Amino acid sequence: MSYLDTTHDVYKEAALTPDVGLCCTTNPIWELPGLKIPRIMQEMNYGCGSTVHARDLTNNPTMLYVGVGGGMELLQFSYFNRQKSGVIGLDVVDEMLEASRKNFVEAEAQNDWFKSEFVDLRKGDALNLPVDDNSIDVAAQNCLFNIFKTDDLKKAIAEMYRVLKPHGKLVMSDPTCEQPMNETLRNDERLRALCLSGSLPIGEYVKMLTDAGFGTIEIRARKPYRILDPKSYPTDELIYIESIEVAAIKDPMPADGPCIFTGKAAIYFGTEDYFDDEKGHILLKNQPIAICDKTAGALADLGRDDVFISDSTYHYDGGGCC
Protein backbone atom coordinates (compact mmCIF):
# COMPACT_ATOMS: atom_id res chain seq x y z
CA MET A 1 0.00 0.00 0.00
CA SER A 2 1.43 3.40 -0.99
CA TYR A 3 1.52 6.46 1.21
CA LEU A 4 -1.35 7.88 -0.87
CA ASP A 5 -3.48 4.87 0.07
CA THR A 6 -2.77 5.60 3.73
CA THR A 7 -3.78 9.22 3.18
CA HIS A 8 -7.00 8.11 1.50
CA ASP A 9 -7.88 5.90 4.47
CA VAL A 10 -7.15 8.67 6.99
CA TYR A 11 -9.52 11.09 5.28
CA LYS A 12 -12.16 8.46 4.60
CA GLU A 13 -12.26 7.91 8.35
CA ALA A 14 -12.32 11.67 8.95
CA ALA A 15 -15.30 12.00 6.60
CA LEU A 16 -17.27 9.24 8.30
CA THR A 17 -16.38 10.35 11.83
CA PRO A 18 -15.50 14.06 12.04
CA ASP A 19 -12.43 14.59 14.21
CA VAL A 20 -11.76 18.17 15.31
CA GLY A 21 -8.07 18.93 14.94
CA LEU A 22 -7.34 15.58 13.28
CA CYS A 23 -4.29 16.82 11.41
CA CYS A 24 -4.30 20.57 11.60
CA THR A 25 -5.02 23.62 13.66
CA THR A 26 -8.38 25.19 13.01
CA ASN A 27 -8.15 27.68 10.17
CA PRO A 28 -9.86 31.07 10.38
CA ILE A 29 -13.61 31.32 9.95
CA TRP A 30 -14.65 34.41 8.06
CA GLU A 31 -17.05 36.79 9.77
CA LEU A 32 -19.03 38.18 6.83
CA PRO A 33 -22.53 39.70 6.66
CA GLY A 34 -25.07 36.95 6.14
CA LEU A 35 -22.54 34.11 6.21
CA LYS A 36 -23.16 31.32 8.71
CA ILE A 37 -20.86 28.30 8.90
CA PRO A 38 -22.67 25.11 10.05
CA ARG A 39 -21.06 23.50 13.07
CA ILE A 40 -20.43 20.25 11.18
CA MET A 41 -18.32 22.16 8.65
CA GLN A 42 -16.29 23.63 11.48
CA GLU A 43 -15.77 20.18 12.97
CA MET A 44 -14.53 18.92 9.59
CA ASN A 45 -12.26 21.90 9.03
CA TYR A 46 -9.01 20.10 8.21
CA GLY A 47 -6.86 23.08 7.22
CA CYS A 48 -3.86 24.93 8.61
CA GLY A 49 -4.72 28.47 7.48
CA SER A 50 -7.11 30.25 5.12
CA THR A 51 -7.08 30.31 1.34
CA VAL A 52 -10.06 32.69 1.17
CA HIS A 53 -8.90 36.27 0.53
CA ALA A 54 -11.43 38.84 -0.62
CA ARG A 55 -8.99 40.66 -2.89
CA ASP A 56 -8.54 37.48 -4.96
CA LEU A 57 -12.27 37.03 -5.43
CA THR A 58 -13.58 40.12 -7.21
CA ASN A 59 -15.52 39.98 -10.50
CA ASN A 60 -16.91 36.46 -10.02
CA PRO A 61 -13.79 34.40 -10.68
CA THR A 62 -14.06 30.74 -11.63
CA MET A 63 -12.63 28.85 -8.65
CA LEU A 64 -11.18 25.41 -8.02
CA TYR A 65 -10.65 23.97 -4.56
CA VAL A 66 -8.79 20.66 -4.26
CA GLY A 67 -9.37 18.55 -1.13
CA VAL A 68 -12.86 19.60 -0.07
CA GLY A 69 -12.78 18.69 3.62
CA GLY A 70 -16.21 19.37 5.09
CA GLY A 71 -16.94 22.10 2.56
CA MET A 72 -16.27 25.14 4.74
CA GLU A 73 -13.92 26.94 2.39
CA LEU A 74 -16.11 26.02 -0.58
CA LEU A 75 -18.99 27.76 1.19
CA GLN A 76 -16.80 30.79 1.87
CA PHE A 77 -15.67 30.91 -1.76
CA SER A 78 -19.32 30.69 -2.88
CA TYR A 79 -20.08 33.82 -0.86
CA PHE A 80 -18.05 35.74 -3.44
CA ASN A 81 -19.34 33.88 -6.52
CA ARG A 82 -23.04 33.11 -6.32
CA GLN A 83 -23.32 31.41 -9.68
CA LYS A 84 -24.17 27.85 -10.68
CA SER A 85 -20.94 25.81 -10.72
CA GLY A 86 -18.94 28.97 -9.99
CA VAL A 87 -16.82 26.96 -7.56
CA ILE A 88 -15.44 23.50 -8.38
CA GLY A 89 -14.71 21.26 -5.39
CA LEU A 90 -12.50 18.26 -6.07
CA ASP A 91 -11.62 15.28 -3.89
CA VAL A 92 -10.40 11.73 -4.40
CA VAL A 93 -12.29 10.39 -1.34
CA ASP A 94 -15.91 9.46 -2.10
CA GLU A 95 -16.92 9.69 1.55
CA MET A 96 -15.58 13.24 1.82
CA LEU A 97 -17.52 14.33 -1.26
CA GLU A 98 -20.70 12.79 0.17
CA ALA A 99 -20.15 14.46 3.54
CA SER A 100 -19.75 17.82 1.82
CA ARG A 101 -22.99 17.33 -0.12
CA LYS A 102 -24.83 16.71 3.14
CA ASN A 103 -23.16 19.69 4.78
CA PHE A 104 -24.26 21.96 1.92
CA VAL A 105 -27.87 21.04 2.63
CA GLU A 106 -27.35 22.33 6.18
CA ALA A 107 -25.60 25.42 4.79
CA GLU A 108 -28.64 26.14 2.59
CA ALA A 109 -30.88 26.00 5.64
CA GLN A 110 -28.72 28.53 7.49
CA ASN A 111 -27.86 30.88 4.59
CA ASP A 112 -30.68 32.38 2.50
CA TRP A 113 -28.26 33.36 -0.29
CA PHE A 114 -26.58 29.94 -0.69
CA LYS A 115 -27.56 27.17 -3.08
CA SER A 116 -25.77 23.83 -3.33
CA GLU A 117 -25.64 24.26 -7.11
CA PHE A 118 -23.08 27.03 -6.61
CA VAL A 119 -20.53 24.25 -5.96
CA ASP A 120 -19.71 21.63 -8.57
CA LEU A 121 -18.40 18.67 -6.55
CA ARG A 122 -16.26 16.29 -8.60
CA LYS A 123 -14.25 13.19 -7.87
CA GLY A 124 -10.70 13.63 -9.03
CA ASP A 125 -7.04 13.37 -8.24
CA ALA A 126 -4.79 16.38 -7.61
CA LEU A 127 -2.20 14.61 -9.78
CA ASN A 128 -4.56 14.51 -12.75
CA LEU A 129 -7.15 17.25 -12.44
CA PRO A 130 -10.40 16.71 -14.40
CA VAL A 131 -10.36 20.39 -15.39
CA ASP A 132 -9.68 22.09 -18.72
CA ASP A 133 -6.46 23.94 -19.47
CA ASN A 134 -6.44 27.70 -18.76
CA SER A 135 -9.97 27.66 -17.33
CA ILE A 136 -9.58 28.69 -13.66
CA ASP A 137 -9.07 32.17 -12.19
CA VAL A 138 -8.34 31.13 -8.60
CA ALA A 139 -7.25 27.65 -7.50
CA ALA A 140 -6.70 26.70 -3.88
CA GLN A 141 -5.56 23.89 -1.61
CA ASN A 142 -5.26 23.81 2.15
CA CYS A 143 -2.92 21.41 3.91
CA LEU A 144 -2.74 19.06 0.92
CA PHE A 145 0.52 19.67 -0.94
CA ASN A 146 2.62 18.98 2.15
CA ILE A 147 1.36 15.39 2.07
CA PHE A 148 2.94 14.65 -1.32
CA LYS A 149 6.42 13.31 -1.81
CA THR A 150 8.69 15.22 -4.18
CA ASP A 151 7.75 13.72 -7.55
CA ASP A 152 4.04 13.79 -6.77
CA LEU A 153 4.28 17.34 -5.44
CA LYS A 154 5.83 18.45 -8.73
CA LYS A 155 2.93 16.81 -10.60
CA ALA A 156 0.31 18.45 -8.37
CA ILE A 157 1.82 21.90 -8.82
CA ALA A 158 2.16 21.39 -12.60
CA GLU A 159 -1.50 20.41 -12.77
CA MET A 160 -2.56 23.56 -10.94
CA TYR A 161 -0.40 25.63 -13.29
CA ARG A 162 -1.99 23.92 -16.30
CA VAL A 163 -5.61 24.68 -15.35
CA LEU A 164 -5.03 28.31 -14.33
CA LYS A 165 -5.67 31.12 -16.76
CA PRO A 166 -2.77 33.52 -17.48
CA HIS A 167 -2.32 35.69 -14.35
CA GLY A 168 -4.51 33.27 -12.39
CA LYS A 169 -3.69 32.60 -8.73
CA LEU A 170 -2.92 29.42 -6.83
CA VAL A 171 -3.67 30.14 -3.16
CA MET A 172 -2.31 27.70 -0.59
CA SER A 173 -1.82 27.01 3.08
CA ASP A 174 0.68 24.36 4.15
CA PRO A 175 2.90 23.45 7.11
CA THR A 176 6.61 24.24 6.70
CA CYS A 177 9.69 23.37 8.70
CA GLU A 178 13.18 24.85 8.57
CA GLN A 179 14.78 22.05 10.59
CA PRO A 180 15.91 18.78 8.99
CA MET A 181 13.69 15.77 9.66
CA ASN A 182 15.10 12.28 10.01
CA GLU A 183 14.16 9.53 7.56
CA THR A 184 11.96 7.77 10.11
CA LEU A 185 9.71 10.81 10.28
CA ARG A 186 9.83 11.42 6.54
CA ASN A 187 8.86 7.83 5.77
CA ASP A 188 6.07 7.55 8.35
CA GLU A 189 3.02 7.42 6.07
CA ARG A 190 0.50 8.31 8.75
CA LEU A 191 2.49 11.31 9.99
CA ARG A 192 2.73 12.48 6.39
CA ALA A 193 -1.03 12.05 5.98
CA LEU A 194 -1.52 14.03 9.20
CA CYS A 195 0.20 17.06 7.64
CA LEU A 196 3.36 16.79 9.74
CA SER A 197 6.35 14.96 8.33
CA GLY A 198 6.01 16.22 4.75
CA SER A 199 6.68 19.82 5.77
CA LEU A 200 9.32 21.54 3.62
CA PRO A 201 11.52 24.57 4.29
CA ILE A 202 9.95 27.74 2.86
CA GLY A 203 12.76 28.24 0.35
CA GLU A 204 12.35 24.73 -1.03
CA TYR A 205 8.56 25.12 -1.12
CA VAL A 206 8.85 28.37 -3.08
CA LYS A 207 11.39 26.89 -5.50
CA MET A 208 8.95 24.10 -6.34
CA LEU A 209 6.47 26.79 -7.40
CA THR A 210 8.89 28.88 -9.43
CA ASP A 211 10.35 25.79 -11.11
CA ALA A 212 6.80 25.05 -12.33
CA GLY A 213 6.72 28.47 -14.01
CA PHE A 214 4.95 30.76 -11.53
CA GLY A 215 6.54 34.19 -12.02
CA THR A 216 5.23 35.86 -8.84
CA ILE A 217 5.07 34.39 -5.35
CA GLU A 218 3.44 36.11 -2.37
CA ILE A 219 4.01 34.87 1.17
CA ARG A 220 0.99 36.27 2.97
CA ALA A 221 1.31 34.79 6.45
CA ARG A 222 3.68 32.69 8.55
CA LYS A 223 2.36 31.34 11.85
CA PRO A 224 3.26 28.86 14.60
CA TYR A 225 1.74 25.45 13.95
CA ARG A 226 2.97 22.29 15.70
CA ILE A 227 5.79 20.74 17.72
CA LEU A 228 7.22 17.26 17.20
CA ASP A 229 8.83 16.39 20.51
CA PRO A 230 11.09 13.43 21.40
CA LYS A 231 8.59 12.10 23.94
CA SER A 232 5.84 11.67 21.36
CA TYR A 233 7.62 11.22 18.03
CA PRO A 234 10.71 9.39 16.71
CA THR A 235 13.07 12.36 16.90
CA ASP A 236 16.04 13.21 19.11
CA GLU A 237 15.37 16.94 18.97
CA LEU A 238 12.39 19.25 19.24
CA ILE A 239 11.08 20.12 15.78
CA TYR A 240 9.12 23.33 15.25
CA ILE A 241 6.60 23.46 12.39
CA GLU A 242 4.98 26.63 11.06
CA SER A 243 2.13 27.16 8.63
CA ILE A 244 2.32 29.58 5.74
CA GLU A 245 -0.24 31.11 3.41
CA VAL A 246 1.09 31.61 -0.11
CA ALA A 247 -0.22 32.79 -3.47
CA ALA A 248 1.57 31.69 -6.64
CA ILE A 249 0.57 33.77 -9.66
CA LYS A 250 0.77 32.53 -13.24
CA ASP A 251 2.61 35.61 -14.42
CA PRO A 252 5.27 35.36 -17.13
CA MET A 253 8.65 34.54 -15.65
CA PRO A 254 10.78 37.74 -15.62
CA ALA A 255 14.08 37.53 -17.47
CA ASP A 256 15.95 38.11 -14.20
CA GLY A 257 13.99 35.51 -12.24
CA PRO A 258 10.75 35.34 -10.23
CA CYS A 259 9.40 38.09 -8.01
CA ILE A 260 9.13 36.61 -4.51
CA PHE A 261 7.48 38.74 -1.84
CA THR A 262 8.43 37.78 1.71
CA GLY A 263 7.18 40.94 3.39
CA LYS A 264 10.14 43.25 2.85
CA ALA A 265 9.70 47.01 2.50
CA ALA A 266 11.91 49.91 1.41
CA ILE A 267 11.77 53.46 2.82
CA TYR A 268 13.55 56.37 1.16
CA PHE A 269 14.47 59.14 3.61
CA GLY A 270 16.80 61.36 1.55
CA THR A 271 16.63 65.05 0.68
CA GLU A 272 14.58 64.76 -2.53
CA ASP A 273 10.84 64.16 -2.84
CA TYR A 274 11.45 60.70 -4.22
CA PHE A 275 14.12 58.27 -5.37
CA ASP A 276 13.97 56.62 -8.80
CA ASP A 277 16.30 53.66 -9.31
CA GLU A 278 15.63 53.90 -13.08
CA LYS A 279 14.56 50.25 -13.08
CA GLY A 280 10.87 50.87 -12.58
CA HIS A 281 10.90 51.51 -8.83
CA ILE A 282 10.02 54.95 -7.43
CA LEU A 283 10.27 55.42 -3.66
CA LEU A 284 8.36 58.40 -2.30
CA LYS A 285 10.05 60.10 0.62
CA ASN A 286 9.18 58.55 3.98
CA GLN A 287 6.61 56.22 2.40
CA PRO A 288 7.22 52.48 2.86
CA ILE A 289 6.75 50.42 -0.27
CA ALA A 290 6.53 46.64 -0.41
CA ILE A 291 9.35 45.14 -2.46
CA CYS A 292 10.15 41.66 -3.67
CA ASP A 293 13.35 40.02 -2.49
CA LYS A 294 14.96 40.57 -5.90
CA THR A 295 14.34 44.33 -5.73
CA ALA A 296 15.53 44.40 -2.12
CA GLY A 297 18.84 42.90 -3.22
CA ALA A 298 19.21 45.35 -6.10
CA LEU A 299 18.52 48.36 -3.86
CA ALA A 300 20.95 47.10 -1.24
CA ASP A 301 23.65 46.76 -3.90
CA LEU A 302 23.38 50.50 -4.60
CA GLY A 303 24.98 51.15 -1.22
CA ARG A 304 22.87 54.23 -0.52
CA ASP A 305 22.69 55.69 2.98
CA ASP A 306 19.17 57.07 2.48
CA VAL A 307 17.25 53.87 1.65
CA PHE A 308 16.22 51.52 4.44
CA ILE A 309 15.30 47.93 3.62
CA SER A 310 13.41 45.92 6.23
CA ASP A 311 13.87 42.27 7.02
CA SER A 312 11.31 39.78 5.74
CA THR A 313 8.13 39.86 7.80
CA TYR A 314 6.57 36.95 5.90
CA HIS A 315 3.38 38.97 5.63
CA TYR A 316 2.41 40.51 2.29
CA ASP A 317 -0.97 41.99 1.42
CA GLY A 318 -0.52 43.33 -2.09
CA GLY A 319 0.75 46.40 -3.88
CA GLY A 320 4.42 47.11 -4.06
CA CYS A 321 7.17 47.24 -6.60
CA CYS A 322 6.20 44.68 -9.23
Coordinates of C-alpha atoms in Angstrom, one line a residue:
M1 CA 0.0 0.0 0.0
S2 CA 1.4 3.4 -1.0
Y3 CA 1.5 6.5 1.2
L4 CA -1.4 7.9 -0.9
D5 CA -3.5 4.9 0.1
T6 CA -2.8 5.6 3.7
T7 CA -3.8 9.2 3.2
H8 CA -7.0 8.1 1.5
D9 CA -7.9 5.9 4.5
V10 CA -7.1 8.7 7.0
Y11 CA -9.5 11.1 5.3
K12 CA -12.2 8.5 4.6
E13 CA -12.3 7.9 8.4
A14 CA -12.3 11.7 9.0
A15 CA -15.3 12.0 6.6
L16 CA -17.3 9.2 8.3
T17 CA -16.4 10.4 11.8
P18 CA -15.5 14.1 12.0
D19 CA -12.4 14.6 14.2
V20 CA -11.8 18.2 15.3
G21 CA -8.1 18.9 14.9
L22 CA -7.3 15.6 13.3
C23 CA -4.3 16.8 11.4
C24 CA -4.3 20.6 11.6
T25 CA -5.0 23.6 13.7
T26 CA -8.4 25.2 13.0
N27 CA -8.1 27.7 10.2
P28 CA -9.9 31.1 10.4
I29 CA -13.6 31.3 9.9
W30 CA -14.7 34.4 8.1
E31 CA -17.1 36.8 9.8
L32 CA -19.0 38.2 6.8
P33 CA -22.5 39.7 6.7
G34 CA -25.1 37.0 6.1
L35 CA -22.5 34.1 6.2
K36 CA -23.2 31.3 8.7
I37 CA -20.9 28.3 8.9
P38 CA -22.7 25.1 10.0
R39 CA -21.1 23.5 13.1
I40 CA -20.4 20.2 11.2
M41 CA -18.3 22.2 8.7
Q42 CA -16.3 23.6 11.5
E43 CA -15.8 20.2 13.0
M44 CA -14.5 18.9 9.6
N45 CA -12.3 21.9 9.0
Y46 CA -9.0 20.1 8.2
G47 CA -6.9 23.1 7.2
C48 CA -3.9 24.9 8.6
G49 CA -4.7 28.5 7.5
S50 CA -7.1 30.2 5.1
T51 CA -7.1 30.3 1.3
V52 CA -10.1 32.7 1.2
H53 CA -8.9 36.3 0.5
A54 CA -11.4 38.8 -0.6
R55 CA -9.0 40.7 -2.9
D56 CA -8.5 37.5 -5.0
L57 CA -12.3 37.0 -5.4
T58 CA -13.6 40.1 -7.2
N59 CA -15.5 40.0 -10.5
N60 CA -16.9 36.5 -10.0
P61 CA -13.8 34.4 -10.7
T62 CA -14.1 30.7 -11.6
M63 CA -12.6 28.8 -8.7
L64 CA -11.2 25.4 -8.0
Y65 CA -10.6 24.0 -4.6
V66 CA -8.8 20.7 -4.3
G67 CA -9.4 18.5 -1.1
V68 CA -12.9 19.6 -0.1
G69 CA -12.8 18.7 3.6
G70 CA -16.2 19.4 5.1
G71 CA -16.9 22.1 2.6
M72 CA -16.3 25.1 4.7
E73 CA -13.9 26.9 2.4
L74 CA -16.1 26.0 -0.6
L75 CA -19.0 27.8 1.2
Q76 CA -16.8 30.8 1.9
F77 CA -15.7 30.9 -1.8
S78 CA -19.3 30.7 -2.9
Y79 CA -20.1 33.8 -0.9
F80 CA -18.1 35.7 -3.4
N81 CA -19.3 33.9 -6.5
R82 CA -23.0 33.1 -6.3
Q83 CA -23.3 31.4 -9.7
K84 CA -24.2 27.8 -10.7
S85 CA -20.9 25.8 -10.7
G86 CA -18.9 29.0 -10.0
V87 CA -16.8 27.0 -7.6
I88 CA -15.4 23.5 -8.4
G89 CA -14.7 21.3 -5.4
L90 CA -12.5 18.3 -6.1
D91 CA -11.6 15.3 -3.9
V92 CA -10.4 11.7 -4.4
V93 CA -12.3 10.4 -1.3
D94 CA -15.9 9.5 -2.1
E95 CA -16.9 9.7 1.5
M96 CA -15.6 13.2 1.8
L97 CA -17.5 14.3 -1.3
E98 CA -20.7 12.8 0.2
A99 CA -20.1 14.5 3.5
S100 CA -19.7 17.8 1.8
R101 CA -23.0 17.3 -0.1
K102 CA -24.8 16.7 3.1
N103 CA -23.2 19.7 4.8
F104 CA -24.3 22.0 1.9
V105 CA -27.9 21.0 2.6
E106 CA -27.3 22.3 6.2
A107 CA -25.6 25.4 4.8
E108 CA -28.6 26.1 2.6
A109 CA -30.9 26.0 5.6
Q110 CA -28.7 28.5 7.5
N111 CA -27.9 30.9 4.6
D112 CA -30.7 32.4 2.5
W113 CA -28.3 33.4 -0.3
F114 CA -26.6 29.9 -0.7
K115 CA -27.6 27.2 -3.1
S116 CA -25.8 23.8 -3.3
E117 CA -25.6 24.3 -7.1
F118 CA -23.1 27.0 -6.6
V119 CA -20.5 24.3 -6.0
D120 CA -19.7 21.6 -8.6
L121 CA -18.4 18.7 -6.5
R122 CA -16.3 16.3 -8.6
K123 CA -14.3 13.2 -7.9
G124 CA -10.7 13.6 -9.0
D125 CA -7.0 13.4 -8.2
A126 CA -4.8 16.4 -7.6
L127 CA -2.2 14.6 -9.8
N128 CA -4.6 14.5 -12.7
L129 CA -7.2 17.3 -12.4
P130 CA -10.4 16.7 -14.4
V131 CA -10.4 20.4 -15.4
D132 CA -9.7 22.1 -18.7
D133 CA -6.5 23.9 -19.5
N134 CA -6.4 27.7 -18.8
S135 CA -10.0 27.7 -17.3
I136 CA -9.6 28.7 -13.7
D137 CA -9.1 32.2 -12.2
V138 CA -8.3 31.1 -8.6
A139 CA -7.3 27.7 -7.5
A140 CA -6.7 26.7 -3.9
Q141 CA -5.6 23.9 -1.6
N142 CA -5.3 23.8 2.2
C143 CA -2.9 21.4 3.9
L144 CA -2.7 19.1 0.9
F145 CA 0.5 19.7 -0.9
N146 CA 2.6 19.0 2.1
I147 CA 1.4 15.4 2.1
F148 CA 2.9 14.7 -1.3
K149 CA 6.4 13.3 -1.8
T150 CA 8.7 15.2 -4.2
D151 CA 7.8 13.7 -7.6
D152 CA 4.0 13.8 -6.8
L153 CA 4.3 17.3 -5.4
K154 CA 5.8 18.4 -8.7
K155 CA 2.9 16.8 -10.6
A156 CA 0.3 18.4 -8.4
I157 CA 1.8 21.9 -8.8
A158 CA 2.2 21.4 -12.6
E159 CA -1.5 20.4 -12.8
M160 CA -2.6 23.6 -10.9
Y161 CA -0.4 25.6 -13.3
R162 CA -2.0 23.9 -16.3
V163 CA -5.6 24.7 -15.4
L164 CA -5.0 28.3 -14.3
K165 CA -5.7 31.1 -16.8
P166 CA -2.8 33.5 -17.5
H167 CA -2.3 35.7 -14.3
G168 CA -4.5 33.3 -12.4
K169 CA -3.7 32.6 -8.7
L170 CA -2.9 29.4 -6.8
V171 CA -3.7 30.1 -3.2
M172 CA -2.3 27.7 -0.6
S173 CA -1.8 27.0 3.1
D174 CA 0.7 24.4 4.2
P175 CA 2.9 23.5 7.1
T176 CA 6.6 24.2 6.7
C177 CA 9.7 23.4 8.7
E178 CA 13.2 24.8 8.6
Q179 CA 14.8 22.0 10.6
P180 CA 15.9 18.8 9.0
M181 CA 13.7 15.8 9.7
N182 CA 15.1 12.3 10.0
E183 CA 14.2 9.5 7.6
T184 CA 12.0 7.8 10.1
L185 CA 9.7 10.8 10.3
R186 CA 9.8 11.4 6.5
N187 CA 8.9 7.8 5.8
D188 CA 6.1 7.6 8.3
E189 CA 3.0 7.4 6.1
R190 CA 0.5 8.3 8.8
L191 CA 2.5 11.3 10.0
R192 CA 2.7 12.5 6.4
A193 CA -1.0 12.1 6.0
L194 CA -1.5 14.0 9.2
C195 CA 0.2 17.1 7.6
L196 CA 3.4 16.8 9.7
S197 CA 6.4 15.0 8.3
G198 CA 6.0 16.2 4.8
S199 CA 6.7 19.8 5.8
L200 CA 9.3 21.5 3.6
P201 CA 11.5 24.6 4.3
I202 CA 9.9 27.7 2.9
G203 CA 12.8 28.2 0.4
E204 CA 12.4 24.7 -1.0
Y205 CA 8.6 25.1 -1.1
V206 CA 8.8 28.4 -3.1
K207 CA 11.4 26.9 -5.5
M208 CA 9.0 24.1 -6.3
L209 CA 6.5 26.8 -7.4
T210 CA 8.9 28.9 -9.4
D211 CA 10.3 25.8 -11.1
A212 CA 6.8 25.1 -12.3
G213 CA 6.7 28.5 -14.0
F214 CA 4.9 30.8 -11.5
G215 CA 6.5 34.2 -12.0
T216 CA 5.2 35.9 -8.8
I217 CA 5.1 34.4 -5.3
E218 CA 3.4 36.1 -2.4
I219 CA 4.0 34.9 1.2
R220 CA 1.0 36.3 3.0
A221 CA 1.3 34.8 6.4
R222 CA 3.7 32.7 8.6
K223 CA 2.4 31.3 11.9
P224 CA 3.3 28.9 14.6
Y225 CA 1.7 25.5 13.9
R226 CA 3.0 22.3 15.7
I227 CA 5.8 20.7 17.7
L228 CA 7.2 17.3 17.2
D229 CA 8.8 16.4 20.5
P230 CA 11.1 13.4 21.4
K231 CA 8.6 12.1 23.9
S232 CA 5.8 11.7 21.4
Y233 CA 7.6 11.2 18.0
P234 CA 10.7 9.4 16.7
T235 CA 13.1 12.4 16.9
D236 CA 16.0 13.2 19.1
E237 CA 15.4 16.9 19.0
L238 CA 12.4 19.3 19.2
I239 CA 11.1 20.1 15.8
Y240 CA 9.1 23.3 15.2
I241 CA 6.6 23.5 12.4
E242 CA 5.0 26.6 11.1
S243 CA 2.1 27.2 8.6
I244 CA 2.3 29.6 5.7
E245 CA -0.2 31.1 3.4
V246 CA 1.1 31.6 -0.1
A247 CA -0.2 32.8 -3.5
A248 CA 1.6 31.7 -6.6
I249 CA 0.6 33.8 -9.7
K250 CA 0.8 32.5 -13.2
D251 CA 2.6 35.6 -14.4
P252 CA 5.3 35.4 -17.1
M253 CA 8.7 34.5 -15.6
P254 CA 10.8 37.7 -15.6
A255 CA 14.1 37.5 -17.5
D256 CA 15.9 38.1 -14.2
G257 CA 14.0 35.5 -12.2
P258 CA 10.7 35.3 -10.2
C259 CA 9.4 38.1 -8.0
I260 CA 9.1 36.6 -4.5
F261 CA 7.5 38.7 -1.8
T262 CA 8.4 37.8 1.7
G263 CA 7.2 40.9 3.4
K264 CA 10.1 43.3 2.8
A265 CA 9.7 47.0 2.5
A266 CA 11.9 49.9 1.4
I267 CA 11.8 53.5 2.8
Y268 CA 13.6 56.4 1.2
F269 CA 14.5 59.1 3.6
G270 CA 16.8 61.4 1.6
T271 CA 16.6 65.1 0.7
E272 CA 14.6 64.8 -2.5
D273 CA 10.8 64.2 -2.8
Y274 CA 11.5 60.7 -4.2
F275 CA 14.1 58.3 -5.4
D276 CA 14.0 56.6 -8.8
D277 CA 16.3 53.7 -9.3
E278 CA 15.6 53.9 -13.1
K279 CA 14.6 50.2 -13.1
G280 CA 10.9 50.9 -12.6
H281 CA 10.9 51.5 -8.8
I282 CA 10.0 54.9 -7.4
L283 CA 10.3 55.4 -3.7
L284 CA 8.4 58.4 -2.3
K285 CA 10.1 60.1 0.6
N286 CA 9.2 58.6 4.0
Q287 CA 6.6 56.2 2.4
P288 CA 7.2 52.5 2.9
I289 CA 6.7 50.4 -0.3
A290 CA 6.5 46.6 -0.4
I291 CA 9.3 45.1 -2.5
C292 CA 10.1 41.7 -3.7
D293 CA 13.4 40.0 -2.5
K294 CA 15.0 40.6 -5.9
T295 CA 14.3 44.3 -5.7
A296 CA 15.5 44.4 -2.1
G297 CA 18.8 42.9 -3.2
A298 CA 19.2 45.4 -6.1
L299 CA 18.5 48.4 -3.9
A300 CA 21.0 47.1 -1.2
D301 CA 23.7 46.8 -3.9
L302 CA 23.4 50.5 -4.6
G303 CA 25.0 51.2 -1.2
R304 CA 22.9 54.2 -0.5
D305 CA 22.7 55.7 3.0
D306 CA 19.2 57.1 2.5
V307 CA 17.3 53.9 1.7
F308 CA 16.2 51.5 4.4
I309 CA 15.3 47.9 3.6
S310 CA 13.4 45.9 6.2
D311 CA 13.9 42.3 7.0
S312 CA 11.3 39.8 5.7
T313 CA 8.1 39.9 7.8
Y314 CA 6.6 36.9 5.9
H315 CA 3.4 39.0 5.6
Y316 CA 2.4 40.5 2.3
D317 CA -1.0 42.0 1.4
G318 CA -0.5 43.3 -2.1
G319 CA 0.8 46.4 -3.9
G320 CA 4.4 47.1 -4.1
C321 CA 7.2 47.2 -6.6
C322 CA 6.2 44.7 -9.2

